[in-house]
Structure formats: C-alpha cells, structure tokens
Coordinates of C-alpha atoms in Angstrom, one line a residue:
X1 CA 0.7 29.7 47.9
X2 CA -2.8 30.3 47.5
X3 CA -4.4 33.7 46.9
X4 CA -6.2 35.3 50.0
X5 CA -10.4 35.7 49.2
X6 CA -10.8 39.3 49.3
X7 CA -14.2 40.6 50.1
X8 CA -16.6 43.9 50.2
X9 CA -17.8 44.6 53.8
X10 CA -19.3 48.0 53.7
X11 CA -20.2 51.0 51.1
X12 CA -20.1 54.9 51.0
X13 CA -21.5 57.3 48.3
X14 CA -21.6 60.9 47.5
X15 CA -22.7 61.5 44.0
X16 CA -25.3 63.8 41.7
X17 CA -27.8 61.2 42.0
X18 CA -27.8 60.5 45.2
X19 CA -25.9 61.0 48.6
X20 CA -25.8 58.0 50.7
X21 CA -26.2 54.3 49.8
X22 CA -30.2 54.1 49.7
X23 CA -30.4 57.5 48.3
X24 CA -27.8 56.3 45.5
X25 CA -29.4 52.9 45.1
X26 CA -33.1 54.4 44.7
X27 CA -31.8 56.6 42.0
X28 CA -29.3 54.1 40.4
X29 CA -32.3 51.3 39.9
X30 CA -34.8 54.3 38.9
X31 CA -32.8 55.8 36.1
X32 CA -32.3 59.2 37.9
X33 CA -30.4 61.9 35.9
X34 CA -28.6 64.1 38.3
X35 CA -27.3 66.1 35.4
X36 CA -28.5 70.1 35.4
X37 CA -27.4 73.6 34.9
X38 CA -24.1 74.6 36.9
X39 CA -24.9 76.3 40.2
X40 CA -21.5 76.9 41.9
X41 CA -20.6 79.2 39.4
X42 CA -22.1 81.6 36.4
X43 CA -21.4 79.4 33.5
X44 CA -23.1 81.3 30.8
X45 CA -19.5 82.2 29.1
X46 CA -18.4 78.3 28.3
X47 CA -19.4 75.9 25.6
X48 CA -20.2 73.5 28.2
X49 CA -23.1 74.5 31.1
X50 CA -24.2 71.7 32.6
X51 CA -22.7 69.2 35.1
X52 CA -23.4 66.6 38.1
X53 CA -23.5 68.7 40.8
X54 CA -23.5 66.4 44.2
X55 CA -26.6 68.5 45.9
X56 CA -28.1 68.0 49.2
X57 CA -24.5 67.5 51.2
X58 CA -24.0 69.5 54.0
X59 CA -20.3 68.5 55.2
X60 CA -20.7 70.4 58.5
X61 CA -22.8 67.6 59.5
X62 CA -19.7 65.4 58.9
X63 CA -17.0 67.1 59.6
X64 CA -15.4 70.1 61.8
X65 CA -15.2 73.4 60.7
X66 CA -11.8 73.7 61.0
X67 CA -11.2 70.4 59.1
X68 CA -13.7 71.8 56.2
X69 CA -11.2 75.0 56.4
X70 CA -8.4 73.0 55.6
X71 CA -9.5 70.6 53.5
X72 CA -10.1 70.8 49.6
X73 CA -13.8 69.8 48.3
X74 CA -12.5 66.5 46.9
X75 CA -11.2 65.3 50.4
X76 CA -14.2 66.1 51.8
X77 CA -16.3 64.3 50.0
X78 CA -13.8 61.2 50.1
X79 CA -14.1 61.8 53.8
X80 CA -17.8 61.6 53.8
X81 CA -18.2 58.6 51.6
X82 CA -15.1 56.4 53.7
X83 CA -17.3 57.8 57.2
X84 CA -20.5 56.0 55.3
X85 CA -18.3 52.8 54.4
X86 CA -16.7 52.3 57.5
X87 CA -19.8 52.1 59.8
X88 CA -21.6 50.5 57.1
X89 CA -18.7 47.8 57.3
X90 CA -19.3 47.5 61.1
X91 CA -15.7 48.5 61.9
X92 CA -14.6 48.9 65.5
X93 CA -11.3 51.2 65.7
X94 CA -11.3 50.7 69.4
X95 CA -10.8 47.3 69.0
X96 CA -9.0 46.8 65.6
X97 CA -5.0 46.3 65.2
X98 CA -4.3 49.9 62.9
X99 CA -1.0 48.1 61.6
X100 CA -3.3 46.0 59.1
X101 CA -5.7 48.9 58.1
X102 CA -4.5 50.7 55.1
X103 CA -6.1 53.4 52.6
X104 CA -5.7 53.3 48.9
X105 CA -8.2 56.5 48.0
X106 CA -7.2 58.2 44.6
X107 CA -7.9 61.3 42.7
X108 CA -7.6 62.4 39.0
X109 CA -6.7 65.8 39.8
X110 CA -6.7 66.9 43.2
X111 CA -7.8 70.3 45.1
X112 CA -8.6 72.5 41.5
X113 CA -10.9 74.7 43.1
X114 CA -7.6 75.3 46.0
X115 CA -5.0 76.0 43.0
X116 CA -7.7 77.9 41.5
X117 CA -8.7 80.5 44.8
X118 CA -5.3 80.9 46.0
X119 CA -4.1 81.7 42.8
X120 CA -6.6 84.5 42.8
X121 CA -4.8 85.4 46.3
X122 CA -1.5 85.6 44.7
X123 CA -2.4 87.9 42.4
X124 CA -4.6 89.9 44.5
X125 CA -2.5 90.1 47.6
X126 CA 0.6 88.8 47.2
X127 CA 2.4 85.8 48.3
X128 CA 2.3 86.4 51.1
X129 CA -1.6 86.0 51.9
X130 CA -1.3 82.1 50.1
X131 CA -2.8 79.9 52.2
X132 CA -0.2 77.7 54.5
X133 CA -2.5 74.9 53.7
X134 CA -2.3 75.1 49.6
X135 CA -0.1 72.2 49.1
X136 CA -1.4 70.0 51.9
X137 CA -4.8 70.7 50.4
X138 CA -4.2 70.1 46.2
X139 CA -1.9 67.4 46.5
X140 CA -4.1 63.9 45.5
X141 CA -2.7 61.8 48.1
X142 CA -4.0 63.6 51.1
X143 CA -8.0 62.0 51.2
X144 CA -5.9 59.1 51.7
X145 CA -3.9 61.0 55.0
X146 CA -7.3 62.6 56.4
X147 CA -9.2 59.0 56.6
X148 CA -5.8 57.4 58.4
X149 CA -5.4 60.1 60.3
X150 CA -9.2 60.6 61.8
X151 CA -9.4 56.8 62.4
X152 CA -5.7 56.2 63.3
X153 CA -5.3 52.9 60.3
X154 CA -1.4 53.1 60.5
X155 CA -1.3 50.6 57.5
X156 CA -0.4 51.3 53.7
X157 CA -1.4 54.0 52.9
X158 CA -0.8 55.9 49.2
X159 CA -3.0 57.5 46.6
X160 CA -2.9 56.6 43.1
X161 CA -4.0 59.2 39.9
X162 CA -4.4 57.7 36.3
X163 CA -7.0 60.2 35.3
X164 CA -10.3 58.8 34.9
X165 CA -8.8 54.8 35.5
X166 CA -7.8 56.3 39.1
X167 CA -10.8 54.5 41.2
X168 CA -10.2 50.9 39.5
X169 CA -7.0 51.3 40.1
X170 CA -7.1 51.6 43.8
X171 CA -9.6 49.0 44.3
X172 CA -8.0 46.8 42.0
X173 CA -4.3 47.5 44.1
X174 CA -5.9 47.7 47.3
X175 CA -7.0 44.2 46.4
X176 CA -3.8 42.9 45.5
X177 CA -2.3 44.1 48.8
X178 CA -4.4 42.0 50.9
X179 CA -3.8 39.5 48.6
X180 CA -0.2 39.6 49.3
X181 CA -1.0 40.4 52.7
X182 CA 0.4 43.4 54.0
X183 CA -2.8 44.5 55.3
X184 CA -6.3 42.7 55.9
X185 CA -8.4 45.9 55.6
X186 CA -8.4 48.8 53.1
X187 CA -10.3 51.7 52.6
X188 CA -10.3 52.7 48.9
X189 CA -11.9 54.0 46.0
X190 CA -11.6 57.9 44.5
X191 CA -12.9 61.1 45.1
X192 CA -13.5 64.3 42.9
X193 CA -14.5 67.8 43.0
X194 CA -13.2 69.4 39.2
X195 CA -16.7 71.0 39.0
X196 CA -14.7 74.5 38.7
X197 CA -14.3 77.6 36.3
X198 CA -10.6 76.3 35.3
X199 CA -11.4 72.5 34.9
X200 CA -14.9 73.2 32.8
X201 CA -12.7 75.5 30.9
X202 CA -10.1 72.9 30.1
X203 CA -12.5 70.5 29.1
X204 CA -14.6 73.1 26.8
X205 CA -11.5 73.5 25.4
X206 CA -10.6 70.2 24.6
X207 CA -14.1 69.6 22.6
X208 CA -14.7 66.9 25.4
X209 CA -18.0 67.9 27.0
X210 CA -21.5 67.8 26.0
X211 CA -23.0 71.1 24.7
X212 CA -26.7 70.5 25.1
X213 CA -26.9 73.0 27.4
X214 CA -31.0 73.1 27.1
X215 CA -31.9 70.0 27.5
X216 CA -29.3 69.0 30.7
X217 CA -30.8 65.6 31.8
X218 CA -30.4 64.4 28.3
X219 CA -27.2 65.1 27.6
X220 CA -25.2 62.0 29.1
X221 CA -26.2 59.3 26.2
X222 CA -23.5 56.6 26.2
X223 CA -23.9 54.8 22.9
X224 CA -26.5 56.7 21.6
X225 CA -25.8 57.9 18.1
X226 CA -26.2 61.3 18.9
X227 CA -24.3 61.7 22.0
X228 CA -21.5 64.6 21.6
X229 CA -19.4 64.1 24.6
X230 CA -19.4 63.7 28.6
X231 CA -20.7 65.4 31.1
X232 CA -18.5 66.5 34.4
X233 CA -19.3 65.2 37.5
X234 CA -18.2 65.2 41.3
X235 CA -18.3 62.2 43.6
X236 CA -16.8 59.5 45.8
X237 CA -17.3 56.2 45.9
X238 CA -15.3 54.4 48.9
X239 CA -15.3 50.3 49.5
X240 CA -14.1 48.4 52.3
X241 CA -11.9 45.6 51.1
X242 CA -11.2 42.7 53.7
X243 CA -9.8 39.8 53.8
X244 CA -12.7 37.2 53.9
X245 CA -11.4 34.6 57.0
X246 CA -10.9 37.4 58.7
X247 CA -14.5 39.3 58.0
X248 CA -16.1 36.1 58.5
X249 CA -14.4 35.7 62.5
X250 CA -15.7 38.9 63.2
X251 CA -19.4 38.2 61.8
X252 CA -19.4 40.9 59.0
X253 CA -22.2 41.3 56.4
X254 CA -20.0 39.8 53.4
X255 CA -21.6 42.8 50.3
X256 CA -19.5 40.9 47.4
X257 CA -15.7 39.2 46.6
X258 CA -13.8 41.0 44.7
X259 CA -12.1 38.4 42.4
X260 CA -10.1 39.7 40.0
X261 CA -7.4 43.2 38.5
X262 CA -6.7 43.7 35.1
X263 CA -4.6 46.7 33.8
X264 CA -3.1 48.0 30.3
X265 CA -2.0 51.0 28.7
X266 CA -2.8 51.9 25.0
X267 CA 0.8 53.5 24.6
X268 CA -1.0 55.4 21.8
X269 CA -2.8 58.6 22.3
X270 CA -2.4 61.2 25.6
X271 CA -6.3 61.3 25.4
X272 CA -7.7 59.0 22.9
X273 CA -8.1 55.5 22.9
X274 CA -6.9 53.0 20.5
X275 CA -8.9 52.8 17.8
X276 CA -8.9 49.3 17.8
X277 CA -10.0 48.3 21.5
X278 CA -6.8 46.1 21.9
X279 CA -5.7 48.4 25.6
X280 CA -8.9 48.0 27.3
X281 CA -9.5 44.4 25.7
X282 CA -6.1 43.5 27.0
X283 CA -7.0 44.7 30.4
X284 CA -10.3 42.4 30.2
X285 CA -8.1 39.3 28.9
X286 CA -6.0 40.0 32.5
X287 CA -9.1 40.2 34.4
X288 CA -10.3 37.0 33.5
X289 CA -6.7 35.6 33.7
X290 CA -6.3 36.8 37.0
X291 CA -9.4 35.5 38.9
X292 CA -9.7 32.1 36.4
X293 CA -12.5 32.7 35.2
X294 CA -14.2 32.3 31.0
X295 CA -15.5 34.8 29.4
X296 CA -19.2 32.8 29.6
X297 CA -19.2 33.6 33.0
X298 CA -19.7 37.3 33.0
X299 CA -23.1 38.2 33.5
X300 CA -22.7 42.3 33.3
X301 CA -20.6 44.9 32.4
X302 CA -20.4 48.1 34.0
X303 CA -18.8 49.9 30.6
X304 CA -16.8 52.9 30.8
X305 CA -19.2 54.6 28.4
X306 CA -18.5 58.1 28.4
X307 CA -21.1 59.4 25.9
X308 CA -18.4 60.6 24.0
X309 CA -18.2 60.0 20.2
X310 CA -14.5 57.8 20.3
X311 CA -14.9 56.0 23.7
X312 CA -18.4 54.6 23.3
X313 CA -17.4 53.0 19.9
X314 CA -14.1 51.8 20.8
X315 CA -15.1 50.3 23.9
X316 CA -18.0 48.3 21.8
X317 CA -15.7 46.6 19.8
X318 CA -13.1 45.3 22.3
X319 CA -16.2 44.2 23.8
X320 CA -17.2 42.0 20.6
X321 CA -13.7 41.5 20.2
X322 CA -13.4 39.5 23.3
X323 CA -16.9 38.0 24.3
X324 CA -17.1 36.8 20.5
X325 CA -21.2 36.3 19.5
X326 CA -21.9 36.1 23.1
X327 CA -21.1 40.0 23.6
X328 CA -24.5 40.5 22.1
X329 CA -26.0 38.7 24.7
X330 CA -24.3 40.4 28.0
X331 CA -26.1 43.1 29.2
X332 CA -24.2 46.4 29.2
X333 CA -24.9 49.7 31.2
X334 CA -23.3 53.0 31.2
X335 CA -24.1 55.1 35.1
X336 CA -22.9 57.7 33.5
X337 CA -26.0 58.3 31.6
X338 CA -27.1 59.4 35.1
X339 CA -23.9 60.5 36.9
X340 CA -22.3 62.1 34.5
X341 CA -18.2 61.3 34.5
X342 CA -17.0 61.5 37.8
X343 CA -13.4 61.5 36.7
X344 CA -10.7 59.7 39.8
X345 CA -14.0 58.5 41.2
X346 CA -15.9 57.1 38.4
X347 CA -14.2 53.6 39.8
X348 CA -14.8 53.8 42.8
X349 CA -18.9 55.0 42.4
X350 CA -18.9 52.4 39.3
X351 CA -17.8 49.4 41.6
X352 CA -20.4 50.5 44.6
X353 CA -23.4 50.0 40.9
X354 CA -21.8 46.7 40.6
X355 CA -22.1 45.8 43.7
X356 CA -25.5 46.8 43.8
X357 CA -26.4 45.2 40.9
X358 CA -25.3 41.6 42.1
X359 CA -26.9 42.1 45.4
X360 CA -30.1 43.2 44.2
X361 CA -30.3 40.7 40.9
X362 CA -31.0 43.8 39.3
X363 CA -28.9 45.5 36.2
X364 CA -29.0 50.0 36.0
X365 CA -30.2 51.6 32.8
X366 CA -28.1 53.6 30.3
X367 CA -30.7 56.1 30.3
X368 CA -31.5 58.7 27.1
X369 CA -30.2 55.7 24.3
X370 CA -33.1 57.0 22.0
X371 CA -31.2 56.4 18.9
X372 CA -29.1 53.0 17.9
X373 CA -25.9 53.7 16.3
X374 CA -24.3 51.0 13.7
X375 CA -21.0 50.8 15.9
X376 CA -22.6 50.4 19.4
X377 CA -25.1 47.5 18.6
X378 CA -24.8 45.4 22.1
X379 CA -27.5 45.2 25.0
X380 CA -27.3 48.8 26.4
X381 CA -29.7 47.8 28.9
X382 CA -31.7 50.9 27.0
X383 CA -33.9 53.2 29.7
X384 CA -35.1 50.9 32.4
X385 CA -33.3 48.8 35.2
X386 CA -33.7 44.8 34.5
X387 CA -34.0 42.6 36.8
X388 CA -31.7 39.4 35.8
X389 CA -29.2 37.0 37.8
X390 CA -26.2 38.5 38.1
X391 CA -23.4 36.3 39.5
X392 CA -20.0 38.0 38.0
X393 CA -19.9 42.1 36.9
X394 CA -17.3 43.3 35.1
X395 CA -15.9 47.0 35.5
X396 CA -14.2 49.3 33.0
X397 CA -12.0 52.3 33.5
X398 CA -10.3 53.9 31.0
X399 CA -8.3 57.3 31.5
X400 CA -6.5 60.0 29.8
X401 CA -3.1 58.6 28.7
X402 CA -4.3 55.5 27.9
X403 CA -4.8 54.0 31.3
X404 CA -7.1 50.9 31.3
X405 CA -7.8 49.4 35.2
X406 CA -11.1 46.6 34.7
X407 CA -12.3 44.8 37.9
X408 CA -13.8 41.6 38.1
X409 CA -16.6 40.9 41.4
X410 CA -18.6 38.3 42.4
X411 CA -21.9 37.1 44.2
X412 CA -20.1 35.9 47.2
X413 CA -23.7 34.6 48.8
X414 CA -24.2 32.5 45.4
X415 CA -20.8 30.7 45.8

C-alpha cells in the first residue's frame, strides 16, 4: 500500500526572537539574537546568566485567567503557538470530524517552574497548601490535553519527551500516524519553559551552558572555535500536519510535505554524543531511506548545533561522513545562534525555520561564527541569511541519552 502524502498547512511560534510567524520570520532571516541577561529571576549567583527569554507575550490575551492559573508556563506557550497554527491552517472545528484530529505536542521536562513553587509551599506551609493542580500541571503530556480539550480533537493524542530530540520526534510520529492513518490531522511540535532557578542550576552544574555573561548576544556560536557551551531557551514551535488529498478538498494553503522520519540512539553516553557521529548519521541514513530520496538531493540542513564544544564537532563529521565531498558544499545553519536551545521545542521551532527557509528560497544565518575551527570546516552559512533554492531541508535533533529524531521536508509547490 502506498504511503499517504503528508503535508504542512499552518504554523505557530513563540520564541526569544520573535513571537508570532512574521515576527519570528523577520528575525529568523535578519540574524536576530534574542539572547540577554536573565530577567525572571536574580541570576547573579550562577555560572551561567544569560538566556532566551520569550519577551513581548502577554498570555492573558490568549487565554483565561483561570486557565493561566492552572496551567504551567510550558503549556501555555504550547497553547499559544497551536492557537497561531490552527487559524493559520484555516481549520474549522465546527465543521471538522474530531475523531481524525489528534495532538502529538511534547516536552523535555515539563512544569519546572510548578515542581519548583510548590515545593517552596511544602516546605513553607505544609502539604497541605500544595496546589491540587501540581501534577495535572508538571506532567509533559498535558499541552497535549489542553489543545484537545479547548478545541474538542478527540483523535490520538499522547506526548512524547526525549530531551532535546522531543520536537522531531513528535513531528516525525505525528507523521507516521497519518501515514498509517489513524488520524488525517495532527497538531504537534514541543513546548518549553526551563528558564528557572533549579533548571539554570542543573545545567551550570553540568558545565553545559555558556558563561559569557558580558557579552549575551554573542554567546550562542555553533561551530565557532570559541564557543563554550549552549544557551537556555523557552519556546514552542507547533505545525499542522495533514493528510495532503484531504487538505487539497478543502482548499488549504499547502506550507511544505513532510517526507521523511529518521531516529537512532547512540547507546553510548547519558549526555554525550558518540564520538564518532555514527547515532545521528544513522538517523540521517533512515531519513533518506524512509522518504527515497539521495543524499545529492538535500539542499539544507538545519544542524542541531548547540554551540557546545562536543556537539558542534561531532555533528560535523557524521555530516562528512554521510554527504561524502559534497557535505562541503550544503549549506548548514545553526537557529540556535539566535534562539538559544529551546530544549523539547528546539524541533518543533527548528522545523517551522525549515519551513521558512523553502518557502522563502532563503537559508538563516549561524550568527557570531567569527572564528573557523579545524573540526567544523562546512558551509555555516557564517552571519548573513542566503538566498539560494531550497527544494529538500534536512532537520537534526539530538538529545540527552543519546536520542537522535532527523526530519526530512520538501518544497511541495516545486513538485
């Protein structure tokens, strides 16, 4: 049986560079930093000071104040962005069947700042002044509940957390599930809010995070050889997947195809990647596998490219591994540089670029590379958008216990 053609018919953002799809784009194409000092909290006492902050959002324009009361800062920013998506998409719950509208929205770690403030209750008060709504609130599956709920899509509906692989991951099974069809709709991608005391802390204390505290905007520098580690970000990036007979019946604005899921694990390391490349190569060789398609045709990779020492390297080589002489000559960009790493919804925001990208023939920078390294010699696409065909981008994810999720789209209007 053939495979279903699975397309992209609307788009929602929240992210540090930009709230919004032309906000985000403006930024995206302009090589915007939307790294700066942390504001939600004093950060003076941690290695680590900066962050992407997601500024501008006022979520009481978006949702009730009852529903804000009850709902961690991750869900509401996933409820923001899938809002944005769906109206973009032109979707009519009046008039849709909710059996065949499912959500796939995923998180890397949930309601923090929740654990975090009741915990401080607990201590404070006692047990018996913990919020009703704690678990309802941390656990990672329930962005997913809140969209269903709100628009009544009665379809799959799950979360998936694989760390900072979490948004391909949903995308890429979201994708599969139409294929298969149990559903001709989803609403997925990832949303995170880790921007907390606790979750900076754990990173500082990891050695993970960038410590250029003075100079914020240029701290993010993914393949740059003096990059010392990523910056923490909050975000959600949601995309409508729908099956593309059916999108076309009902005269929908057709954004991209999605065309192909590949995933691996490094069964290595708990948080660094093989040393080699072979994990996120391997999930690349099933990308390609999966939508039939050569390595000559990618035009552009959306790299995971954390800035940090390990990643950027590694990554580099399972590049040249796999594209051969012809890696050298495929542009590839790191958001990140801009974003900072936006953790569960890195995937989700990093698809949306993609998509961007092919529809505007134009590929975003990997701003503040000011210094080559020896091990990350490819086309960083260094400090300036390019404008260049791009038919086929190629996304990477790569999470903490050696999760690899790549997706594979495609210029549906060039086929």
């Amino acid at each position: 049986m053939d495979k279903k053609c699975v397309v992209v018919t609307g788009m929602g953002v929240i992210s540090p560079i930009g709230t919004g799809l032309k906000n985000f784009q403006e930024a995206l194409f302009a090589g915007k930093s939307g790294i700066r000092r942390i504001t939600r909290f004093d950060p003076s006492s941690f290695r680590s000071q900066i962050a992407g902050e997601v500024d501008g959002l006022r979520v009481e324009n978006f949702l009730s104040p009852k529903d804000i009361k009850r709902m961690d800062r991750f869900t509401q920013l996933g409820m923001v962005a899938a809002q944005e998506a769906i109206i973009e998409a032109g979707i009519d719950t009046d008039r849709e069947d909710p059996k065949r509208i499912g959500v796939l929205v995923g998180s890397g770690v949930g309601g923090l700042e929740t654990i975090e403030r009741e915990k401080i209750t607990l201590l404070e008060k006692g047990p018996q002044r913990v919020s009703p709504f704690l678990v309802p609130m941390l656990i990672t599956d329930i962005a997913s509940a809140y969209i269903a709920i709100k628009y009544g899509f009665m379809g799959p509906n799950f979360s998936i957390s694989t760390a900072c692989a979490t948004g391909n991951h949903a995308i890429g099974e979201a994708f599969k599930i139409i294929q298969r069809g149990e559903a001709d709709v989803m609403v997925t991608g990832g949303t995170e809010a880790a921007i907390t005391p606790l979750g900076l802390a754990g990173f500082c204390s990891m050695r993970a995070l960038s410590t250029r505290n003075n100079e914020p905007q240029k701290a993010s520098r993914p393949f740059d050889r003096e990059r010392d580690g990523f910056v923490i970000g909050e975000g959600a990036g949601i995309i409508i997947l729908e099956e593309l007979k059916r999108a076309k019946k009902r005269g929908a604005r057709i954004l991209a195809e999605i065309i192909g899921f590949g995933m691996s694990c490094d069964a290595y390391h708990i948080t660094q990647p093989v040393e080699d490349g072979k994990g996120i190569r391997f999930a690349m060789e099933r990308v390609l596998e999966d939508a039939k398609l050569s390595p000559d045709e990618v035009n552009y990779i959306n790299a995971h490219g954390t800035s940090t020492p390990l990643n950027d390297k590694i990554e580099t080589r399972a590049i040249k591994e796999l594209f051969g002489k012809r890696a050298y000559d495929i542009p590839v960009s790191s958001t990140k540089s801009m974003t900072g790493h936006l953790l569960g919804a890195t995937g989700g925001v990093e698809t949306i670029a993609c998509i961007l990208a092919i529809q505007n023939q134009v590929v975003p920078p990997t701003i503040n590379y000011e210094f080559p390294d020896p091990e990350c010699d490819l086309d960083y696409v260094p400090n300036e958008s390019r404008q260049m065909r791009v038919n086929v981008a190629l996304s990477n994810a790569m999470g903490f216990g050696g999760h690899n999720a790549t997706l594979l789209l495609r210029n549906f209007n060039k086929l």
